[in-house]
Amino acid sequence: MSTLIDLRIAAVGDIHLGEDQRGQYRKKLAGIEDRADVFLLAGDLTRHGTLEEGKVVADELRDLPIPVVAVLGNHDYHSDLQYEIAGELRNAGVVVLDDDGAVVQCGEHKLGVVGGKGFGGGYAGKCASEFGEREIKNFVAHTRYIAEAWKVALKEIVADHRVVVSHYSPIKETLEGEPPEIYPFLGSYLLAEAVDTAGADLIVHGHAHKGSEKGMTPGGIRVRNVALPVLRRAYGIYSMGESEHF
């Protein structure tokens, strides 16, 4: 891979926009092109996953001067309109990932972005397994399917750097602050295992509003919880390249 000098990534999740916030978040994105080269959104863009809320999000992100890549979160699935919401976002120029990848041009360099909503199951030593009732088997199998799709996408993508965007967390360290009892519903170690196997430079996720920002996979890949309540700002900035700053 070639070296990127200060490729700047803006990222946030859990903005939870409703119809009463039309035009408000866009104001916070003014000048983002002076601070970042790409904008990543880690799910829960809406409150209840309604199409009206999806249209608000699309309008807030429309025609930004830098590439925008998003995944959906559990809130965006709540009304079973995730495909319609994704369509609104794509019509606004947003790249929406659904357990696949895309390459975006950042100046002279290419950034590979892989990911999707992710799912739960827990973390090594205290996790669900594919044993027992069919419902539990299906729960874990769903996460395993997602993780495998990410691994394949990461291996196939050709870019200068690779970043993974998820809603659910791949590690428990960025959940610290949340009740341990709900960890299995906030993410899964299978997501980290897949990314460690295929390789990436950074993982960003949301979902854990009371979690902590920084962590690392067992394989040494940096993980950042970019949920808005954690960042307490419109988005975080993470630099990659010679002066890697996370």
Coordinates of N, CA and C in Angstrom, one line a residue:
M1 N 0.8 -1.2 0.0 CA 0.0 0.0 0.0 C 0.9 1.3 0.0
S2 N 0.4 2.3 -0.7 CA 1.2 3.5 -0.7 C 0.8 4.3 0.6
T3 N 1.7 5.3 0.9 CA 1.5 6.0 2.2 C 0.6 7.3 1.9
L4 N -0.4 7.5 2.7 CA -1.2 8.7 2.5 C -0.7 9.7 3.6
I5 N -0.7 10.9 3.2 CA -0.3 12.0 4.1 C -1.5 12.7 4.6
D6 N -1.8 12.5 5.8 CA -2.9 13.2 6.5 C -4.2 13.1 5.7
L7 N -4.7 11.9 5.4 CA -6.0 11.6 4.9 C -6.9 11.8 6.1
R8 N -7.8 12.7 6.1 CA -8.6 13.1 7.2 C -10.0 12.5 7.1
I9 N -10.4 11.8 8.1 CA -11.7 11.1 8.1 C -12.6 11.7 9.2
A10 N -13.8 12.3 8.7 CA -14.8 12.7 9.7 C -15.8 11.6 9.9
A11 N -16.2 11.3 11.1 CA -17.1 10.2 11.4 C -18.0 10.5 12.6
V12 N -19.2 10.0 12.5 CA -20.2 10.1 13.5 C -21.2 9.1 13.4
G13 N -21.9 8.7 14.5 CA -23.0 7.8 14.4 C -24.1 8.3 15.4
D14 N -25.3 7.7 15.2 CA -26.4 8.0 16.2 C -26.8 9.5 16.2
I15 N -26.9 10.0 15.1 CA -27.4 11.4 15.0 C -28.9 11.5 15.2
H16 N -29.6 10.4 15.0 CA -31.1 10.3 15.3 C -31.9 11.5 14.9
L17 N -31.9 11.8 13.7 CA -32.6 13.0 13.2 C -34.1 12.7 13.0
G18 N -34.9 13.7 13.4 CA -36.3 13.7 13.2 C -36.8 14.8 12.4
E19 N -38.1 14.8 12.1 CA -38.6 15.9 11.2 C -38.5 17.3 11.8
D20 N -38.4 17.3 13.2 CA -38.3 18.6 13.9 C -36.9 19.2 13.8
Q21 N -36.0 18.4 13.3 CA -34.6 18.9 13.2 C -34.2 19.2 11.8
R22 N -35.1 19.3 10.9 CA -34.8 19.6 9.5 C -33.9 20.9 9.4
G23 N -32.8 20.8 8.8 CA -31.9 21.9 8.6 C -30.9 22.2 9.7
Q24 N -31.1 21.5 10.8 CA -30.3 21.8 12.0 C -28.9 21.2 11.9
Y25 N -28.9 19.9 11.6 CA -27.6 19.2 11.5 C -26.7 19.7 10.4
R26 N -27.4 20.1 9.3 CA -26.6 20.6 8.2 C -25.8 21.8 8.6
K27 N -26.3 22.6 9.5 CA -25.6 23.8 9.9 C -24.2 23.4 10.6
K28 N -24.3 22.3 11.3 CA -23.1 21.8 12.0 C -22.0 21.2 11.0
L29 N -22.4 21.0 9.8 CA -21.5 20.5 8.8 C -20.8 21.5 8.0
A30 N -21.1 22.8 8.2 CA -20.5 23.9 7.5 C -19.0 23.9 7.6
G31 N -18.3 23.9 6.5 CA -16.8 23.9 6.5 C -16.2 22.6 6.7
I32 N -17.0 21.5 6.7 CA -16.4 20.2 6.9 C -15.3 19.8 5.9
E33 N -15.4 20.4 4.7 CA -14.4 20.1 3.6 C -13.1 20.7 4.0
D34 N -13.0 21.6 4.9 CA -11.7 22.2 5.4 C -11.1 21.3 6.4
R35 N -11.9 20.4 7.0 CA -11.4 19.6 8.1 C -11.2 18.1 7.7
A36 N -11.9 17.7 6.7 CA -11.9 16.3 6.4 C -12.0 16.0 4.9
D37 N -11.6 14.8 4.5 CA -11.6 14.4 3.1 C -12.7 13.5 2.8
V38 N -13.3 12.9 3.8 CA -14.5 12.0 3.6 C -15.3 12.0 4.9
F39 N -16.6 11.7 4.8 CA -17.5 11.7 5.9 C -18.1 10.4 6.1
L40 N -17.9 9.7 7.2 CA -18.5 8.4 7.5 C -19.6 8.4 8.5
L41 N -20.7 7.8 8.3 CA -21.8 7.8 9.3 C -22.1 6.3 9.7
A42 N -22.0 6.1 11.0 CA -22.1 4.8 11.6 C -23.5 4.4 12.1
G43 N -24.5 4.6 11.3 CA -25.8 4.1 11.6 C -26.6 4.9 12.7
D44 N -27.9 4.5 12.8 CA -28.9 5.2 13.6 C -29.0 6.7 13.2
L45 N -29.2 6.9 11.9 CA -29.4 8.2 11.4 C -30.7 8.8 11.7
T46 N -31.7 7.9 11.9 CA -33.1 8.3 12.2 C -33.5 7.9 13.6
R47 N -34.6 8.3 14.1 CA -35.1 8.0 15.4 C -35.9 6.6 15.4
H48 N -36.9 6.6 14.4 CA -37.8 5.4 14.4 C -37.8 4.7 13.0
G49 N -36.8 5.1 12.1 CA -36.8 4.4 10.8 C -37.9 4.7 9.9
T50 N -38.6 5.9 10.0 CA -39.6 6.2 9.1 C -39.1 6.8 7.8
L51 N -39.9 6.7 6.8 CA -39.4 7.3 5.5 C -39.2 8.8 5.6
E52 N -40.1 9.4 6.3 CA -40.0 10.9 6.5 C -38.7 11.3 7.2
E53 N -38.3 10.5 8.2 CA -37.1 10.8 8.9 C -35.9 10.5 7.9
G54 N -36.0 9.5 7.1 CA -35.0 9.2 6.2 C -34.8 10.3 5.2
K55 N -35.9 10.9 4.7 CA -35.8 12.1 3.8 C -35.1 13.3 4.5
V56 N -35.3 13.5 5.8 CA -34.7 14.5 6.5 C -33.2 14.3 6.5
V57 N -32.8 13.1 6.8 CA -31.3 12.8 6.8 C -30.7 13.0 5.4
A58 N -31.4 12.5 4.4 CA -30.9 12.7 3.0 C -30.7 14.1 2.7
D59 N -31.7 15.0 3.0 CA -31.5 16.4 2.8 C -30.4 17.0 3.5
E60 N -30.2 16.6 4.7 CA -29.1 17.1 5.5 C -27.7 16.8 4.9
L61 N -27.6 15.7 4.2 CA -26.3 15.2 3.7 C -26.2 15.5 2.2
R62 N -27.2 16.0 1.6 CA -27.2 16.1 0.1 C -26.1 17.2 -0.3
D63 N -25.4 16.8 -1.4 CA -24.5 17.7 -2.0 C -23.4 18.2 -1.1
L64 N -23.0 17.4 -0.1 CA -21.8 17.9 0.7 C -20.6 17.9 -0.2
P65 N -19.6 18.7 0.1 CA -18.5 18.9 -0.8 C -17.4 17.8 -0.7
I66 N -17.6 16.8 0.2 CA -16.7 15.6 0.3 C -17.6 14.4 0.2
P67 N -16.9 13.2 -0.2 CA -17.7 12.0 -0.3 C -18.3 11.6 1.1
V68 N -19.5 11.0 1.0 CA -20.2 10.6 2.2 C -20.6 9.1 2.1
V69 N -20.2 8.4 3.1 CA -20.4 6.9 3.1 C -21.2 6.6 4.5
A70 N -22.2 5.8 4.4 CA -23.1 5.6 5.5 C -23.4 4.1 5.6
V71 N -23.7 3.6 6.9 CA -24.4 2.4 7.1 C -25.6 2.7 7.9
L72 N -26.6 1.8 7.9 CA -27.8 2.0 8.8 C -27.6 1.3 10.1
G73 N -28.4 1.7 11.1 CA -28.4 1.1 12.4 C -29.7 0.5 12.8
N74 N -29.8 0.0 14.0 CA -31.1 -0.7 14.3 C -32.3 0.2 14.3
H75 N -32.1 1.5 14.7 CA -33.2 2.4 14.6 C -33.7 2.6 13.2
D76 N -32.8 2.6 12.2 CA -33.2 2.8 10.8 C -33.9 1.6 10.3
Y77 N -33.8 0.4 11.0 CA -34.5 -0.8 10.6 C -35.9 -0.9 11.3
H78 N -36.2 0.0 12.2 CA -37.3 -0.3 13.1 C -38.6 -0.4 12.4
S79 N -38.8 0.5 11.4 CA -40.1 0.5 10.7 C -40.1 -0.4 9.4
D80 N -39.1 -1.2 9.3 CA -39.0 -2.1 8.1 C -38.9 -1.3 6.8
L81 N -38.4 -0.1 6.9 CA -38.2 0.7 5.7 C -36.8 1.0 5.4
Q82 N -35.9 0.0 5.8 CA -34.5 0.3 5.6 C -34.1 0.4 4.1
Y83 N -34.7 -0.3 3.3 CA -34.3 -0.2 1.8 C -34.8 1.1 1.2
E84 N -36.0 1.5 1.7 CA -36.4 2.8 1.2 C -35.6 4.0 1.7
I85 N -35.1 3.9 3.0 CA -34.3 4.9 3.6 C -32.9 4.9 2.8
A86 N -32.4 3.7 2.6 CA -31.1 3.7 1.8 C -31.3 4.3 0.5
G87 N -32.4 4.0 -0.2 CA -32.7 4.6 -1.5 C -32.7 6.2 -1.5
E88 N -33.3 6.7 -0.4 CA -33.3 8.2 -0.3 C -31.9 8.7 -0.1
L89 N -31.1 8.0 0.7 CA -29.7 8.5 0.9 C -28.9 8.4 -0.4
R90 N -29.1 7.3 -1.1 CA -28.4 7.1 -2.4 C -28.8 8.2 -3.4
N91 N -30.0 8.5 -3.4 CA -30.5 9.6 -4.3 C -29.9 11.0 -4.0
A92 N -29.5 11.1 -2.7 CA -28.8 12.3 -2.3 C -27.3 12.3 -2.5
G93 N -26.8 11.2 -3.1 CA -25.4 11.1 -3.3 C -24.6 10.4 -2.3
V94 N -25.3 9.8 -1.3 CA -24.6 9.1 -0.2 C -24.3 7.6 -0.6
V95 N -23.1 7.1 -0.4 CA -22.8 5.7 -0.6 C -23.3 5.0 0.6
V96 N -24.2 4.0 0.4 CA -24.8 3.3 1.6 C -24.2 1.9 1.5
L97 N -23.5 1.4 2.5 CA -23.0 0.1 2.5 C -24.0 -0.9 3.2
D98 N -24.1 -2.1 2.7 CA -24.9 -3.1 3.2 C -24.1 -4.5 3.2
D99 N -23.1 -4.5 4.1 CA -22.2 -5.7 4.2 C -21.4 -5.9 2.9
D100 N -21.0 -4.8 2.3 CA -20.2 -4.8 1.1 C -19.2 -3.6 1.2
G101 N -18.5 -3.3 0.1 CA -17.5 -2.2 0.2 C -17.6 -1.3 -1.0
A102 N -16.9 -0.2 -0.9 CA -16.9 0.8 -2.0 C -15.5 1.5 -1.9
V103 N -15.1 2.0 -3.0 CA -13.8 2.8 -3.0 C -14.2 4.3 -3.3
V104 N -13.8 5.2 -2.5 CA -14.1 6.6 -2.7 C -12.8 7.3 -3.0
Q105 N -12.8 8.3 -3.9 CA -11.6 9.1 -4.2 C -11.5 10.2 -3.2
C106 N -10.3 10.3 -2.6 CA -10.0 11.4 -1.7 C -8.7 12.1 -2.2
G107 N -8.9 13.1 -3.0 CA -7.8 13.8 -3.7 C -7.2 12.8 -4.7
E108 N -5.9 12.5 -4.6 CA -5.3 11.6 -5.5 C -5.3 10.2 -5.0
H109 N -5.9 9.9 -3.9 CA -5.8 8.6 -3.3 C -7.1 8.0 -3.1
K110 N -7.1 6.6 -3.0 CA -8.3 5.9 -2.9 C -8.5 5.3 -1.5
L111 N -9.7 5.5 -1.0 CA -10.0 4.9 0.4 C -11.0 3.9 0.2
G112 N -10.7 2.7 0.6 CA -11.7 1.6 0.6 C -12.5 1.5 1.9
V113 N -13.8 1.5 1.8 CA -14.7 1.5 2.9 C -15.6 0.3 2.9
V114 N -15.6 -0.5 3.9 CA -16.3 -1.7 4.0 C -17.2 -1.7 5.2
G115 N -18.4 -2.3 5.2 CA -19.1 -2.4 6.4 C -20.6 -2.6 6.2
G116 N -21.3 -2.4 7.3 CA -22.8 -2.5 7.3 C -23.3 -2.3 8.7
K117 N -24.5 -2.7 9.0 CA -25.1 -2.5 10.3 C -24.3 -3.3 11.4
G118 N -23.8 -4.5 11.0 CA -23.3 -5.4 12.0 C -24.4 -6.1 12.8
F119 N -24.1 -6.7 13.9 CA -25.1 -7.3 14.8 C -24.5 -7.8 16.1
G120 N -25.2 -8.4 16.9 CA -24.8 -8.7 18.3 C -24.4 -10.1 18.5
G121 N -24.3 -10.5 19.8 CA -23.9 -11.9 20.1 C -22.9 -11.9 21.3
G122 N -22.2 -10.8 21.5 CA -21.3 -10.8 22.7 C -19.8 -11.0 22.3
Y123 N -19.0 -11.2 23.3 CA -17.6 -11.2 23.1 C -17.0 -12.4 23.7
A124 N -15.8 -12.7 23.2 CA -15.1 -14.0 23.6 C -15.2 -14.3 25.1
G125 N -15.6 -15.5 25.4 CA -15.7 -16.0 26.8 C -17.1 -15.7 27.4
K126 N -17.8 -14.8 26.8 CA -19.2 -14.5 27.3 C -20.1 -14.1 26.1
C127 N -20.3 -15.1 25.3 CA -21.0 -14.8 24.1 C -22.0 -15.9 23.8
A128 N -23.0 -15.6 22.9 CA -23.9 -16.7 22.4 C -23.2 -17.6 21.5
S129 N -23.6 -18.8 21.4 CA -23.1 -19.8 20.4 C -24.2 -20.4 19.6
E130 N -23.8 -21.0 18.5 CA -24.7 -21.7 17.6 C -25.1 -23.1 18.2
F131 N -25.8 -23.1 19.3 CA -26.2 -24.3 20.0 C -27.5 -24.1 20.6
G132 N -28.3 -25.2 20.6 CA -29.6 -25.1 21.3 C -30.8 -24.8 20.3
E133 N -31.6 -23.9 20.8 CA -32.8 -23.5 20.0 C -32.4 -22.9 18.7
R134 N -33.3 -23.1 17.7 CA -33.1 -22.6 16.4 C -33.0 -21.1 16.4
E135 N -33.7 -20.4 17.3 CA -33.7 -18.9 17.4 C -32.3 -18.4 17.8
I136 N -31.7 -19.1 18.7 CA -30.3 -18.7 19.1 C -29.3 -19.0 18.0
K137 N -29.5 -20.2 17.4 CA -28.6 -20.5 16.2 C -28.7 -19.4 15.1
N138 N -29.9 -19.0 14.8 CA -30.1 -18.0 13.8 C -29.5 -16.7 14.2
F139 N -29.6 -16.3 15.5 CA -29.1 -15.1 16.0 C -27.6 -15.0 15.7
V140 N -26.9 -16.1 16.1 CA -25.4 -16.1 16.0 C -25.0 -16.2 14.5
A141 N -25.8 -17.1 13.8 CA -25.5 -17.3 12.4 C -25.6 -16.0 11.6
H142 N -26.5 -15.1 11.9 CA -26.7 -13.9 11.2 C -25.4 -13.0 11.4
T143 N -24.9 -12.9 12.6 CA -23.7 -12.2 12.8 C -22.5 -12.8 12.1
R144 N -22.4 -14.1 12.1 CA -21.3 -14.8 11.4 C -21.4 -14.5 9.9
Y145 N -22.6 -14.5 9.3 CA -22.8 -14.2 7.9 C -22.3 -12.8 7.6
I146 N -22.6 -11.9 8.4 CA -22.2 -10.5 8.2 C -20.7 -10.4 8.3
A147 N -20.1 -11.0 9.3 CA -18.7 -11.0 9.5 C -17.9 -11.6 8.3
E148 N -18.5 -12.7 7.8 CA -17.8 -13.3 6.6 C -17.9 -12.4 5.4
A149 N -19.1 -11.7 5.2 CA -19.2 -10.8 4.1 C -18.2 -9.6 4.1
W150 N -18.0 -9.1 5.3 CA -17.0 -8.1 5.5 C -15.6 -8.5 5.2
K151 N -15.3 -9.8 5.6 CA -14.0 -10.3 5.4 C -13.7 -10.5 3.9
V152 N -14.7 -10.9 3.1 CA -14.6 -11.1 1.7 C -14.4 -9.7 1.0
A153 N -15.2 -8.8 1.4 CA -15.2 -7.4 0.8 C -13.8 -6.8 1.1
L154 N -13.3 -6.9 2.3 CA -12.0 -6.3 2.6 C -10.9 -7.0 1.8
K155 N -11.0 -8.3 1.6 CA -9.9 -8.9 0.8 C -10.0 -8.6 -0.7
E156 N -11.2 -8.2 -1.2 CA -11.3 -7.9 -2.6 C -11.1 -6.5 -3.0
I157 N -11.2 -5.6 -2.0 CA -11.1 -4.2 -2.3 C -9.7 -3.8 -2.5
V158 N -9.5 -2.9 -3.5 CA -8.2 -2.4 -3.9 C -8.1 -0.9 -3.6
A159 N -7.4 -0.5 -2.6 CA -7.3 0.9 -2.2 C -6.0 1.2 -1.5
D160 N -5.7 2.5 -1.2 CA -4.5 2.9 -0.5 C -4.7 2.6 1.0
H161 N -5.9 2.7 1.5 CA -6.2 2.4 2.9 C -7.6 1.8 3.0
R162 N -7.9 1.1 4.0 CA -9.2 0.4 4.2 C -9.7 0.8 5.6
V163 N -11.0 1.2 5.6 CA -11.7 1.5 6.8 C -13.0 0.7 6.9
V164 N -13.3 0.3 8.1 CA -14.6 -0.5 8.3 C -15.6 0.4 9.1
V165 N -16.8 0.5 8.6 CA -17.9 1.3 9.2 C -18.9 0.3 9.7
S166 N -19.3 0.3 11.0 CA -20.3 -0.6 11.5 C -21.2 0.3 12.4
H167 N -22.4 -0.3 12.7 CA -23.2 0.3 13.8 C -22.8 -0.4 15.1
Y168 N -22.9 -1.7 15.1 CA -22.6 -2.5 16.3 C -21.1 -2.5 16.5
S169 N -20.7 -2.7 17.8 CA -19.3 -2.7 18.1 C -18.6 -4.0 17.9
P170 N -17.3 -4.0 17.4 CA -16.6 -5.3 17.2 C -15.8 -5.7 18.5
I171 N -15.7 -4.8 19.5 CA -15.0 -5.0 20.7 C -15.7 -4.5 21.9
K172 N -15.4 -5.1 23.1 CA -16.1 -4.6 24.3 C -15.5 -3.4 24.9
E173 N -14.3 -3.1 24.6 CA -13.6 -1.9 25.2 C -14.3 -0.6 25.0
T174 N -14.9 -0.4 23.8 CA -15.5 0.8 23.5 C -17.0 0.8 24.0
L175 N -17.4 -0.2 24.7 CA -18.7 -0.3 25.4 C -18.6 0.1 26.8
E176 N -17.4 0.3 27.4 CA -17.2 0.6 28.8 C -18.0 1.8 29.2
G177 N -18.8 1.7 30.1 CA -19.8 2.7 30.5 C -21.2 2.3 30.4
E178 N -21.4 1.3 29.5 CA -22.7 0.6 29.3 C -22.8 -0.5 30.3
P179 N -24.1 -0.9 30.7 CA -24.2 -2.0 31.6 C -23.7 -3.3 30.9
P180 N -22.9 -4.1 31.6 CA -22.3 -5.3 31.0 C -23.4 -6.3 30.5
E181 N -24.6 -6.2 31.2 CA -25.7 -7.1 30.9 C -26.1 -7.0 29.4
I182 N -26.0 -5.8 28.8 CA -26.5 -5.6 27.5 C -25.4 -5.7 26.4
Y183 N -24.1 -6.0 26.8 CA -23.1 -6.1 25.8 C -23.4 -7.0 24.6
P184 N -24.1 -8.2 24.9 CA -24.4 -9.1 23.7 C -25.3 -8.4 22.7
F185 N -26.0 -7.4 23.1 CA -26.9 -6.7 22.2 C -26.3 -5.4 21.6
L186 N -25.0 -5.2 21.9 CA -24.3 -4.0 21.4 C -23.2 -4.4 20.4
G187 N -22.9 -5.7 20.2 CA -21.9 -6.0 19.2 C -21.5 -7.5 19.4
S188 N -20.4 -7.8 18.6 CA -19.9 -9.2 18.6 C -18.4 -9.2 18.3
Y189 N -17.7 -10.2 18.9 CA -16.3 -10.4 18.6 C -16.1 -10.9 17.2
L190 N -17.1 -11.5 16.6 CA -17.0 -12.1 15.3 C -16.7 -11.0 14.3
L191 N -17.2 -9.8 14.5 CA -16.9 -8.6 13.6 C -15.4 -8.3 13.6
A192 N -14.8 -8.2 14.8 CA -13.4 -7.9 15.0 C -12.6 -9.0 14.4
E193 N -13.0 -10.3 14.6 CA -12.2 -11.4 14.1 C -12.1 -11.4 12.6
A194 N -13.2 -11.0 11.9 CA -13.2 -10.9 10.5 C -12.3 -9.8 10.0
V195 N -12.3 -8.7 10.6 CA -11.5 -7.6 10.2 C -10.0 -7.8 10.5
D196 N -9.7 -8.4 11.6 CA -8.3 -8.8 11.9 C -7.8 -9.8 10.9
T197 N -8.6 -10.7 10.4 CA -8.2 -11.7 9.4 C -7.9 -11.0 8.1
A198 N -8.7 -10.1 7.6 CA -8.6 -9.5 6.3 C -7.7 -8.3 6.3
G199 N -7.7 -7.6 7.5 CA -6.9 -6.4 7.6 C -7.6 -5.1 7.3
A200 N -7.4 -4.1 8.1 CA -7.9 -2.7 7.9 C -7.1 -1.7 8.7
D201 N -7.3 -0.5 8.5 CA -6.5 0.5 9.2 C -7.3 1.1 10.4
L202 N -8.6 1.0 10.3 CA -9.5 1.7 11.3 C -10.9 1.1 11.2
I203 N -11.5 1.0 12.4 CA -12.9 0.6 12.4 C -13.7 1.7 13.2
V204 N -14.8 2.2 12.7 CA -15.6 3.1 13.4 C -17.0 2.5 13.6
H205 N -17.6 2.8 14.8 CA -18.9 2.2 15.0 C -19.7 3.2 15.9
G206 N -21.0 2.9 16.1 CA -21.8 3.7 17.0 C -22.5 2.8 18.0
H207 N -23.8 3.1 18.2 CA -24.7 2.2 19.0 C -24.6 2.4 20.5
A208 N -23.4 2.5 21.0 CA -23.2 2.5 22.5 C -23.1 3.9 23.0
H209 N -24.2 4.5 23.3 CA -24.3 5.9 23.7 C -23.5 6.3 24.9
K210 N -23.4 5.3 25.8 CA -22.7 5.5 27.1 C -21.3 4.9 27.1
G211 N -20.8 4.5 25.9 CA -19.5 3.8 25.9 C -18.4 4.8 25.9
S212 N -17.2 4.3 25.5 CA -16.0 5.1 25.5 C -15.5 5.1 24.0
E213 N -14.7 6.1 23.7 CA -14.3 6.4 22.3 C -13.3 5.4 21.8
K214 N -12.3 5.1 22.5 CA -11.1 4.4 21.9 C -10.9 3.0 22.4
G215 N -10.5 2.1 21.4 CA -10.2 0.7 21.7 C -9.4 0.2 20.6
M216 N -9.1 -1.1 20.7 CA -8.3 -1.8 19.7 C -8.7 -3.3 19.6
T217 N -8.7 -3.8 18.4 CA -9.1 -5.2 18.2 C -7.9 -6.1 18.7
P218 N -8.1 -7.4 19.0 CA -7.0 -8.3 19.4 C -5.9 -8.2 18.4
G219 N -6.1 -8.0 17.1 CA -5.1 -7.9 16.1 C -4.4 -6.6 16.0
G220 N -4.8 -5.6 16.8 CA -4.1 -4.3 16.8 C -4.7 -3.3 15.9
I221 N -6.0 -3.4 15.4 CA -6.6 -2.4 14.6 C -7.3 -1.5 15.5
R222 N -7.1 -0.2 15.2 CA -7.8 0.8 16.0 C -9.3 0.9 15.8
V223 N -10.0 1.0 16.9 CA -11.5 1.1 16.9 C -11.9 2.4 17.6
R224 N -12.9 3.1 17.0 CA -13.4 4.3 17.6 C -14.9 4.3 17.6
N225 N -15.4 4.5 18.8 CA -16.9 4.6 19.0 C -17.2 6.1 18.7
V226 N -17.9 6.3 17.6 CA -18.2 7.7 17.1 C -19.6 8.1 17.3
A227 N -20.3 7.4 18.2 CA -21.7 7.7 18.6 C -21.7 9.2 19.1
L228 N -22.7 9.9 18.6 CA -22.7 11.4 18.9 C -22.7 11.6 20.4
P229 N -23.5 10.9 21.2 CA -23.4 11.1 22.7 C -22.0 10.9 23.3
V230 N -21.2 10.0 22.6 CA -19.9 9.8 23.1 C -18.9 10.9 22.7
L231 N -19.0 11.3 21.4 CA -18.1 12.4 20.9 C -18.5 13.8 21.5
R232 N -19.8 14.0 21.7 CA -20.3 15.3 22.1 C -19.9 16.4 21.2
R233 N -19.8 16.1 19.9 CA -19.6 17.1 18.9 C -20.2 16.5 17.6
A234 N -20.3 17.3 16.6 CA -21.0 16.9 15.4 C -20.4 15.8 14.7
Y235 N -19.1 15.6 14.8 CA -18.3 14.5 14.2 C -16.9 14.5 14.8
G236 N -16.2 13.4 14.7 CA -14.8 13.3 15.1 C -14.0 13.3 13.9
I237 N -12.7 13.7 14.0 CA -11.7 13.7 12.9 C -10.6 12.7 13.3
Y238 N -10.3 11.9 12.3 CA -9.3 10.9 12.5 C -8.3 10.9 11.3
S239 N -7.1 11.2 11.5 CA -6.1 11.4 10.4 C -5.3 10.1 10.2
M240 N -5.1 9.8 8.9 CA -4.4 8.6 8.5 C -3.2 9.0 7.6
G241 N -2.1 8.3 7.7 CA -1.0 8.6 6.9 C 0.3 8.7 7.7
E242 N 1.2 9.6 7.3 CA 2.5 9.7 8.0 C 2.3 10.1 9.4
S243 N 1.3 10.9 9.7 CA 1.2 11.4 11.1 C -0.1 10.8 11.7
E244 N -0.3 9.5 11.5 CA -1.5 8.9 11.9 C -1.9 9.3 13.3
H245 N -3.1 9.9 13.4 CA -3.7 10.5 14.6 C -5.1 10.0 14.8
F246 N -5.3 9.2 15.8 CA -6.6 8.6 16.0 C -7.2 9.1 17.3

